[in-house]
Amino acid sequence: MSAQFLSDNAAAVHPKVWEALRAADEAQPPYDNDALSQRLDAEFSALFGREASVLWVATGTAANCLALATLCPPHGGVVCHREAHIEVDEAGAPGFYLHGAKLMLAEGQGAKLTPDAVRAVIDPIRDDVHQVQPHAFSITQATEYGLAYRLEELAALGALAKERGLGFHVDGARFANAVAFVGCSPAEAAGPCDALSFGCIKNGAMSAEAIVFFDPERAALARYRRKRAGHLQSKGRFLAAQILAMLEGDLWLDNARAANAAAAEIAGACGERLMYPVEANELFVRLSAAERETLRTRGFGFYDWGADAARFVTAWNTPPEDASALADAISGL
Amino acid sequence: MSAQFLSDNAAAVHPKVWEALRAADEAQPPYDNDALSQRLDAEFSALFGREASVLWVATGTAANCLALATLCPPHGGVVCHREAHIEVDEAGAPGFYLHGAKLMLAEGQGAKLTPDAVRAVIDPIRDDVHQVQPHAFSITQATEYGLAYRLEELAALGALAKERGLGFHVDGARFANAVAFVGCSPAEAAGPCDALSFGCIKNGAMSAEAIVFFDPERAALARYRRKRAGHLQSKGRFLAAQILAMLEGDLWLDNARAANAAAAEIAGACGERLMYPVEANELFVRLSAAERETLRTRGFGFYDWGADAARFVTAWNTPPEDASALADAISGL
Amino acid sequence: MSAQFLSDNAAAVHPKVWEALRAADEAQPPYDNDALSQRLDAEFSALFGREASVLWVATGTAANCLALATLCPPHGGVVCHREAHIEVDEAGAPGFYLHGAKLMLAEGQGAKLTPDAVRAVIDPIRDDVHQVQPHAFSITQATEYGLAYRLEELAALGALAKERGLGFHVDGARFANAVAFVGCSPAEAAGPCDALSFGCIKNGAMSAEAIVFFDPERAALARYRRKRAGHLQSKGRFLAAQILAMLEGDLWLDNARAANAAAAEIAGACGERLMYPVEANELFVRLSAAERETLRTRGFGFYDWGADAARFVTAWNTPPEDASALADAISGL
Amino acid sequence: MSAQFLSDNAAAVHPKVWEALRAADEAQPPYDNDALSQRLDAEFSALFGREASVLWVATGTAANCLALATLCPPHGGVVCHREAHIEVDEAGAPGFYLHGAKLMLAEGQGAKLTPDAVRAVIDPIRDDVHQVQPHAFSITQATEYGLAYRLEELAALGALAKERGLGFHVDGARFANAVAFVGCSPAEAAGPCDALSFGCIKNGAMSAEAIVFFDPERAALARYRRKRAGHLQSKGRFLAAQILAMLEGDLWLDNARAANAAAAEIAGACGERLMYPVEANELFVRLSAAERETLRTRGFGFYDWGADAARFVTAWNTPPEDASALADAISGL
């Protein structure tokens, strides 16, 4: 057998997304002047229960950086976790999009940011022109270790943002998985933030993420920046189509639930091996080199995570039998 | 009836591209590690008869700017025509990608750059640190007015580039149309340039352009910059698939020939009305406001071009009967 | 004899500036926390009759660019004359400081900007994300050809700025010469602008220019940007001292009047040879190559201005006998 | 009494520097075309025993950032200590000058960088486009805690630079103090580095630092970048004059020795209170709040360093009696 748990980022495209793509083939006004793109604001406003202004882009990196560029000037700083995707895996894109602004690195278990961790970064900064001043912070929901922020954690961060006048950004590459796990409404999950990178690509889409702004002025600014970054596609209707397909009938939540369920099943077999609770679709599992070799021999694909662990990621289309097989294989080690 | 000649930039996707997209659905290694992306260098090397290193991106703006960023440092300048797309229609993207480098504007009929026009820009520049020094120039093939550079024109520009140590970039959003018109080989058409934005989106693709570098070091540099610009899609196989489909059996040339033929038929009816020779798939036609109104009443869609003219653009899928109808309508004015 | 009319930009330092420098030697709090720097806001507020927030910097280029960076975002544009110093002689510094923003070039006699010239640039710009939108304009007072804007010209530009929501910057490298010529009050001369680069270096100082903001928020922003650009000198008291010495007893106007007077005397001898009226301390004089050679042989230093003219610049310390000698020499040609 | 140990960064200007400034008053060709600026390359080549290309600038921040910009592209990273001046006290200037490049933070006692500390930062970086790749490292000599790198430490770092292909920059704001302490030749001290910010301002100059490049191509690049950053002063002769005065008769070393001696005397009284060995002109001394209050009451000026310590900095002109008085006062606590 062969069962892949390498990542969700290159998984197949959901049939309903394919349908939506094909249905969007006929020529329409270019860029985001088509009927599909024009529906995004209303759909997300309904989803989140407040006025939302929404832009599509082709990658999570572009989504994150265009959002952050509206929250922090070139001479400012954005607090994020030391292991945040924007710090570790985006090739310095924030430095590019924010024109040299600084990522300020906070500590925290499981790549989760807390008000205390943010304060530990910003409180020592002298309020003078010699030091970069913080203007915003960014969290990843679910985190890079698959942990979901609870509503009270989000509320506490929102209170901090308000108290300190900081912008609040959510990198939601796996927002769906977090919402599915927490069981709250999307409105609650996005509650206190200013801008949300609403991920679709890891969740069944092909090439579209949504940047959701809860302030139309920031969205207006980001529209200029999107074009300037070469991210305004002329056949943008195909991106809007993907996003609308994800929202239609809550496909985004269904897909996330499927991925989460597969992860949960595997987690059940891991016991003490788990480095973090499994709250989304990623598992970090302590496994010796020999154990990993055994699993690979049996056809399971995954990444090593340092010398003594492995990372497994499920996706919307992980076959339940693959999850079961992996659970069995780990149990049997 | 309704016949659209607004632009080729939002036309439907060619059936063979759709096929290629569907065929690429199954998960593969992410980014450009998939088998399709890995084929690009070889395919373009064969096409152009010399070693080519190729990156996909989602827009022409990104293609142009990532290419230019390898040819000009932040403190340098790029000569282009005053009406070049990079100057007029990319929202300042070159300033962003090149970190403040300057576009130096040249004159020329039909948005065509000549060695003399380039010299007229760069010769007055003092060779001192007070003035931005030119590092490259960029032409659009076919130009923004649908003119195709001939081989001898390209050779003259290539000689200038070599003589002055300037990088040579081609914005080939409609490269296919120009090659189809000139009737030369792709190798000849790309002959003297350092980097080529090889357009597909206006020619039947959905969301993929190829940046063709004839120097692997520039390509290596652009790979970092692409990721940093948020243009490295995780399901990059879908972009590679589109580009490969365009090359397969010379679909790119067939599509361009179809668009050119439609334009030529309409051109035949325009006579003295034509502002420029029609050498690709764009027509700039002198038409009074009343004449334009008449055409619109009959169902033809197009953009005004100033007060006394209109722009018509054909596409790979312009129905021959639509082209004929437009030709008849113009003849009958 | 030897008489230099090359430029005012490297002239000797005025004795009162030397005195002020020496008087500032004793250690004080660093940066702009010293008593001298702290006086700048009040002195300039008095000079201009409204609240001014003032920063010193070491060059006109830094003054211009730090000012402009508060008036235009990275994705915007600044209208200036095609021959403006910021376009022609600052090595692309605006592109650097404004993170890729675009200079939009206007036409006009004598490098003077008019409302019509600005409109000719901005009116054709489509209000969409594909084109860089104008956010400000910048004039040079006196212009690069030594012309002084009159109060009604400034008022007209101010009205345009207000009407179109554009920032209004004045590059006042030779602001003193213009004010001295026009004979208005400084308050009138700075009337409608948002930020003024108040030049001192060409007028008797060593290494200090003042950026005058008429909005404390812009000044606060510029303070961060100044440090970030490496322009916050730790012994800033020496820059403040120079600027205060220039203001003391209107030394800035006295110096400018001296330079203007020398220029006026020479102008009187030039008649039809003058390319532009002489309204400040620069003369552009039609002189054949042979005539220029004659003048040089007699010991006069100056720059050629193209093939058929020369540029002469007087300074605060141009010896009256040198001006007379040049006037005589030109008369005698 | 009143005795200041706040910082060396705002101390008075040395009489020989004043002399040199006055001697440079007469007009000369502008920018760095004057005779003084033209001497810099030769003087520093002699000082360092190898070909040096030298630019003056007005601040250490500009010196550091212009140097680094020649060693690292916008998409790269520069390793430095977590407490390096470029990271902590330059307002994000490296992000500005390097167009978004990243500072990568290393650990180490006393703000000193070791090859192991650099490796700990760069070894975990995957060699792929998702992570910012290191291109250079920067050390501060003497460090932010007043420690001097020994020749063998510099050699080890030089070997690492060569092995890994990394640029090597030295922030020498207090280079003189380190050389004076180590007792080596300047050539030895600068041995393995590519570019050195040679500090003068903290050591008796008014407003001039030298950037010393050991590769003329980097210097040529920096000349464009200096102008572009608004750091090319038209009366540059005054900056060159200061630097030449510092070199003349080894004034730079004499001044540093004086400052170091004052620091050493105070250090002798501090015993166990010292947080770091005193190898330059800075002392970090454990002192309770009450003890600090006592010292301040007696007229000593200094900064607190956290809750339980103070920083004292001596300068070239610290009166020996002030140093003795402080030593006595600390002894008597």
PDB file of C-alpha atoms in Angstrom, chain A residues 7-15 18-19 21-31 58-59 61-62 65 85 89-99 200-207 224-225 227-235 237-239 242 303 316, chain B residues 7-15 18-19 21-31 58-59 61-62 65 85 89-99 200-207 224-225 227-235 237-239 242 303 316:
ATOM      1  CA  SER A   7       1.145  17.498   3.703  1.00  0.00           C
ATOM      2  CA  ASP A   8      -2.262  18.829   2.840  1.00  0.00           C
ATOM      3  CA  ASN A   9      -0.748  21.545   0.695  1.00  0.00           C
ATOM      4  CA  ALA A  10      -0.635  19.600  -2.543  1.00  0.00           C
ATOM      5  CA  ALA A  11      -3.720  17.451  -2.178  1.00  0.00           C
ATOM      6  CA  ALA A  12      -6.144  16.925  -5.020  1.00  0.00           C
ATOM      7  CA  VAL A  13      -8.835  19.482  -5.761  1.00  0.00           C
ATOM      8  CA  HIS A  14     -12.325  18.778  -4.488  1.00  0.00           C
ATOM      9  CA  PRO A  15     -14.855  17.771  -7.150  1.00  0.00           C
ATOM     10  CA  TRP A  18     -13.648  21.498 -10.212  1.00  0.00           C
ATOM     11  CA  GLU A  19     -17.308  21.966 -11.019  1.00  0.00           C
ATOM     12  CA  LEU A  21     -14.045  26.161 -12.089  1.00  0.00           C
ATOM     13  CA  ARG A  22     -15.651  24.696 -15.189  1.00  0.00           C
ATOM     14  CA  ALA A  23     -18.795  26.688 -14.613  1.00  0.00           C
ATOM     15  CA  ALA A  24     -16.717  29.861 -14.575  1.00  0.00           C
ATOM     16  CA  ASP A  25     -15.147  29.278 -17.966  1.00  0.00           C
ATOM     17  CA  GLU A  26     -17.173  31.684 -20.016  1.00  0.00           C
ATOM     18  CA  ALA A  27     -15.565  35.089 -20.441  1.00  0.00           C
ATOM     19  CA  GLN A  28     -16.525  37.746 -17.921  1.00  0.00           C
ATOM     20  CA  PRO A  29     -15.147  41.166 -17.088  1.00  0.00           C
ATOM     21  CA  PRO A  30     -11.529  40.779 -16.083  1.00  0.00           C
ATOM     22  CA  TYR A  31      -9.752  41.017 -12.728  1.00  0.00           C
ATOM     23  CA  ALA A  58      -3.163  32.718  -5.142  1.00  0.00           C
ATOM     24  CA  THR A  59      -1.125  31.850  -2.046  1.00  0.00           C
ATOM     25  CA  THR A  61       2.046  33.973   1.715  1.00  0.00           C
ATOM     26  CA  ALA A  62       0.508  36.687  -0.428  1.00  0.00           C
ATOM     27  CA  CYS A  65       1.687  39.736   3.639  1.00  0.00           C
ATOM     28  CA  HIS A  85       4.985  30.440   9.067  1.00  0.00           C
ATOM     29  CA  ASP A  89       8.656  29.553   5.761  1.00  0.00           C
ATOM     30  CA  GLU A  90       7.878  32.570   3.655  1.00  0.00           C
ATOM     31  CA  ALA A  91      11.367  33.462   2.447  1.00  0.00           C
ATOM     32  CA  GLY A  92      11.276  36.875   4.017  1.00  0.00           C
ATOM     33  CA  ALA A  93       8.074  37.851   2.227  1.00  0.00           C
ATOM     34  CA  PRO A  94       6.940  40.057   5.132  1.00  0.00           C
ATOM     35  CA  GLY A  95      10.164  42.031   4.789  1.00  0.00           C
ATOM     36  CA  PHE A  96       9.389  42.481   1.106  1.00  0.00           C
ATOM     37  CA  TYR A  97       5.713  43.364   1.350  1.00  0.00           C
ATOM     38  CA  LEU A  98       6.142  45.552   4.422  1.00  0.00           C
ATOM     39  CA  HIS A  99       9.212  47.279   3.001  1.00  0.00           C
ATOM     40  CA  CYS A 200      -8.723  27.221   1.002  1.00  0.00           C
ATOM     41  CA  ILE A 201      -5.793  25.613  -0.786  1.00  0.00           C
ATOM     42  CA  LYS A 202      -4.938  23.133   1.960  1.00  0.00           C
ATOM     43  CA  ASN A 203      -8.632  22.363   2.237  1.00  0.00           C
ATOM     44  CA  GLY A 204      -9.645  21.323  -1.262  1.00  0.00           C
ATOM     45  CA  ALA A 205      -9.119  24.363  -3.473  1.00  0.00           C
ATOM     46  CA  MET A 206      -6.556  24.645  -6.241  1.00  0.00           C
ATOM     47  CA  SER A 207      -5.083  28.118  -6.079  1.00  0.00           C
ATOM     48  CA  TYR A 224      -3.672  48.569  -4.796  1.00  0.00           C
ATOM     49  CA  ARG A 225      -1.017  46.512  -3.133  1.00  0.00           C
ATOM     50  CA  LYS A 227      -2.076  44.632  -8.158  1.00  0.00           C
ATOM     51  CA  ARG A 228       1.330  46.090  -7.366  1.00  0.00           C
ATOM     52  CA  ALA A 229       2.463  42.663  -6.198  1.00  0.00           C
ATOM     53  CA  GLY A 230       1.365  41.028  -9.426  1.00  0.00           C
ATOM     54  CA  HIS A 231      -1.433  39.139  -7.724  1.00  0.00           C
ATOM     55  CA  LEU A 232      -4.398  40.579  -9.582  1.00  0.00           C
ATOM     56  CA  GLN A 233      -5.190  37.803 -12.033  1.00  0.00           C
ATOM     57  CA  SER A 234      -7.097  38.802 -15.149  1.00  0.00           C
ATOM     58  CA  LYS A 235      -9.208  35.640 -15.028  1.00  0.00           C
ATOM     59  CA  ARG A 237     -13.279  34.655 -11.710  1.00  0.00           C
ATOM     60  CA  PHE A 238     -11.535  31.303 -11.373  1.00  0.00           C
ATOM     61  CA  LEU A 239     -10.229  32.236  -7.953  1.00  0.00           C
ATOM     62  CA  GLN A 242     -12.991  28.272  -5.887  1.00  0.00           C
ATOM     63  CA  TYR A 303       8.242  14.006   7.102  1.00  0.00           C
ATOM     64  CA  TRP A 316      -9.826  16.542   3.163  1.00  0.00           C
TER      65      TRP A 316
ATOM     66  CA  SER B   7      -9.793  41.940 -24.532  1.00  0.00           C
ATOM     67  CA  ASP B   8      -8.128  38.581 -24.751  1.00  0.00           C
ATOM     68  CA  ASN B   9      -7.192  38.705 -21.106  1.00  0.00           C
ATOM     69  CA  ALA B  10     -10.348  37.107 -19.758  1.00  0.00           C
ATOM     70  CA  ALA B  11     -11.167  34.692 -22.548  1.00  0.00           C
ATOM     71  CA  ALA B  12     -12.239  31.148 -21.874  1.00  0.00           C
ATOM     72  CA  VAL B  13      -9.670  28.450 -21.219  1.00  0.00           C
ATOM     73  CA  HIS B  14      -8.753  26.161 -24.089  1.00  0.00           C
ATOM     74  CA  PRO B  15     -10.127  22.597 -23.856  1.00  0.00           C
ATOM     75  CA  TRP B  18      -8.672  21.992 -19.137  1.00  0.00           C
ATOM     76  CA  GLU B  19      -7.648  18.445 -19.958  1.00  0.00           C
ATOM     77  CA  LEU B  21      -5.462  20.603 -15.527  1.00  0.00           C
ATOM     78  CA  ARG B  22      -7.665  17.634 -14.791  1.00  0.00           C
ATOM     79  CA  ALA B  23      -4.858  15.246 -15.568  1.00  0.00           C
ATOM     80  CA  ALA B  24      -2.707  16.997 -12.987  1.00  0.00           C
ATOM     81  CA  ASP B  25      -5.153  16.569 -10.146  1.00  0.00           C
ATOM     82  CA  GLU B  26      -3.498  13.721  -8.316  1.00  0.00           C
ATOM     83  CA  ALA B  27      -1.234  14.840  -5.481  1.00  0.00           C
ATOM     84  CA  GLN B  28       2.415  15.311  -6.326  1.00  0.00           C
ATOM     85  CA  PRO B  29       5.322  16.895  -4.501  1.00  0.00           C
ATOM     86  CA  PRO B  30       4.477  20.507  -3.775  1.00  0.00           C
ATOM     87  CA  TYR B  31       5.715  23.779  -5.257  1.00  0.00           C
ATOM     88  CA  ALA B  58       0.296  33.472 -12.113  1.00  0.00           C
ATOM     89  CA  THR B  59       0.419  36.839 -13.868  1.00  0.00           C
ATOM     90  CA  THR B  61       3.050  41.495 -14.017  1.00  0.00           C
ATOM     91  CA  ALA B  62       4.806  39.031 -11.744  1.00  0.00           C
ATOM     92  CA  CYS B  65       8.913  42.141 -12.520  1.00  0.00           C
ATOM     93  CA  HIS B  85       2.570  47.905 -19.817  1.00  0.00           C
ATOM     94  CA  ASP B  89      -0.681  49.278 -16.268  1.00  0.00           C
ATOM     95  CA  GLU B  90       1.154  47.471 -13.500  1.00  0.00           C
ATOM     96  CA  ALA B  91       0.407  49.793 -10.591  1.00  0.00           C
ATOM     97  CA  GLY B  92       4.045  50.517  -9.962  1.00  0.00           C
ATOM     98  CA  ALA B  93       4.930  46.843  -9.595  1.00  0.00           C
ATOM     99  CA  PRO B  94       8.430  47.374 -11.038  1.00  0.00           C
ATOM    100  CA  GLY B  95       9.081  49.933  -8.285  1.00  0.00           C
ATOM    101  CA  PHE B  96       8.012  47.333  -5.753  1.00  0.00           C
ATOM    102  CA  TYR B  97       9.871  44.313  -7.130  1.00  0.00           C
ATOM    103  CA  LEU B  98      12.999  46.286  -7.988  1.00  0.00           C
ATOM    104  CA  HIS B  99      12.992  48.119  -4.662  1.00  0.00           C
ATOM    105  CA  CYS B 200      -0.074  32.036 -21.957  1.00  0.00           C
ATOM    106  CA  ILE B 201      -3.044  33.588 -20.179  1.00  0.00           C
ATOM    107  CA  LYS B 202      -4.152  35.787 -23.087  1.00  0.00           C
ATOM    108  CA  ASN B 203      -3.672  32.808 -25.352  1.00  0.00           C
ATOM    109  CA  GLY B 204      -5.879  30.114 -23.852  1.00  0.00           C
ATOM    110  CA  ALA B 205      -4.426  29.373 -20.425  1.00  0.00           C
ATOM    111  CA  MET B 206      -6.134  30.081 -17.120  1.00  0.00           C
ATOM    112  CA  SER B 207      -3.515  31.383 -14.734  1.00  0.00           C
ATOM    113  CA  TYR B 224      14.069  33.056  -4.219  1.00  0.00           C
ATOM    114  CA  ARG B 225      12.341  36.218  -5.298  1.00  0.00           C
ATOM    115  CA  LYS B 227       8.761  32.686  -3.165  1.00  0.00           C
ATOM    116  CA  ARG B 228       9.438  35.969  -1.412  1.00  0.00           C
ATOM    117  CA  ALA B 229       6.742  37.589  -3.550  1.00  0.00           C
ATOM    118  CA  GLY B 230       4.183  34.967  -2.595  1.00  0.00           C
ATOM    119  CA  HIS B 231       4.115  33.508  -6.085  1.00  0.00           C
ATOM    120  CA  LEU B 232       5.291  29.991  -5.329  1.00  0.00           C
ATOM    121  CA  GLN B 233       2.051  28.047  -5.388  1.00  0.00           C
ATOM    122  CA  SER B 234       2.008  24.777  -3.495  1.00  0.00           C
ATOM    123  CA  LYS B 235      -0.039  23.095  -6.205  1.00  0.00           C
ATOM    124  CA  ARG B 237       1.729  21.389 -10.957  1.00  0.00           C
ATOM    125  CA  PHE B 238      -1.438  23.087 -12.174  1.00  0.00           C
ATOM    126  CA  LEU B 239       0.553  25.988 -13.553  1.00  0.00           C
ATOM    127  CA  GLN B 242      -1.148  24.760 -18.379  1.00  0.00           C
ATOM    128  CA  TYR B 303     -13.154  49.781 -25.562  1.00  0.00           C
ATOM    129  CA  TRP B 316      -7.882  32.331 -29.635  1.00  0.00           C
TER     130      TRP B 316
END
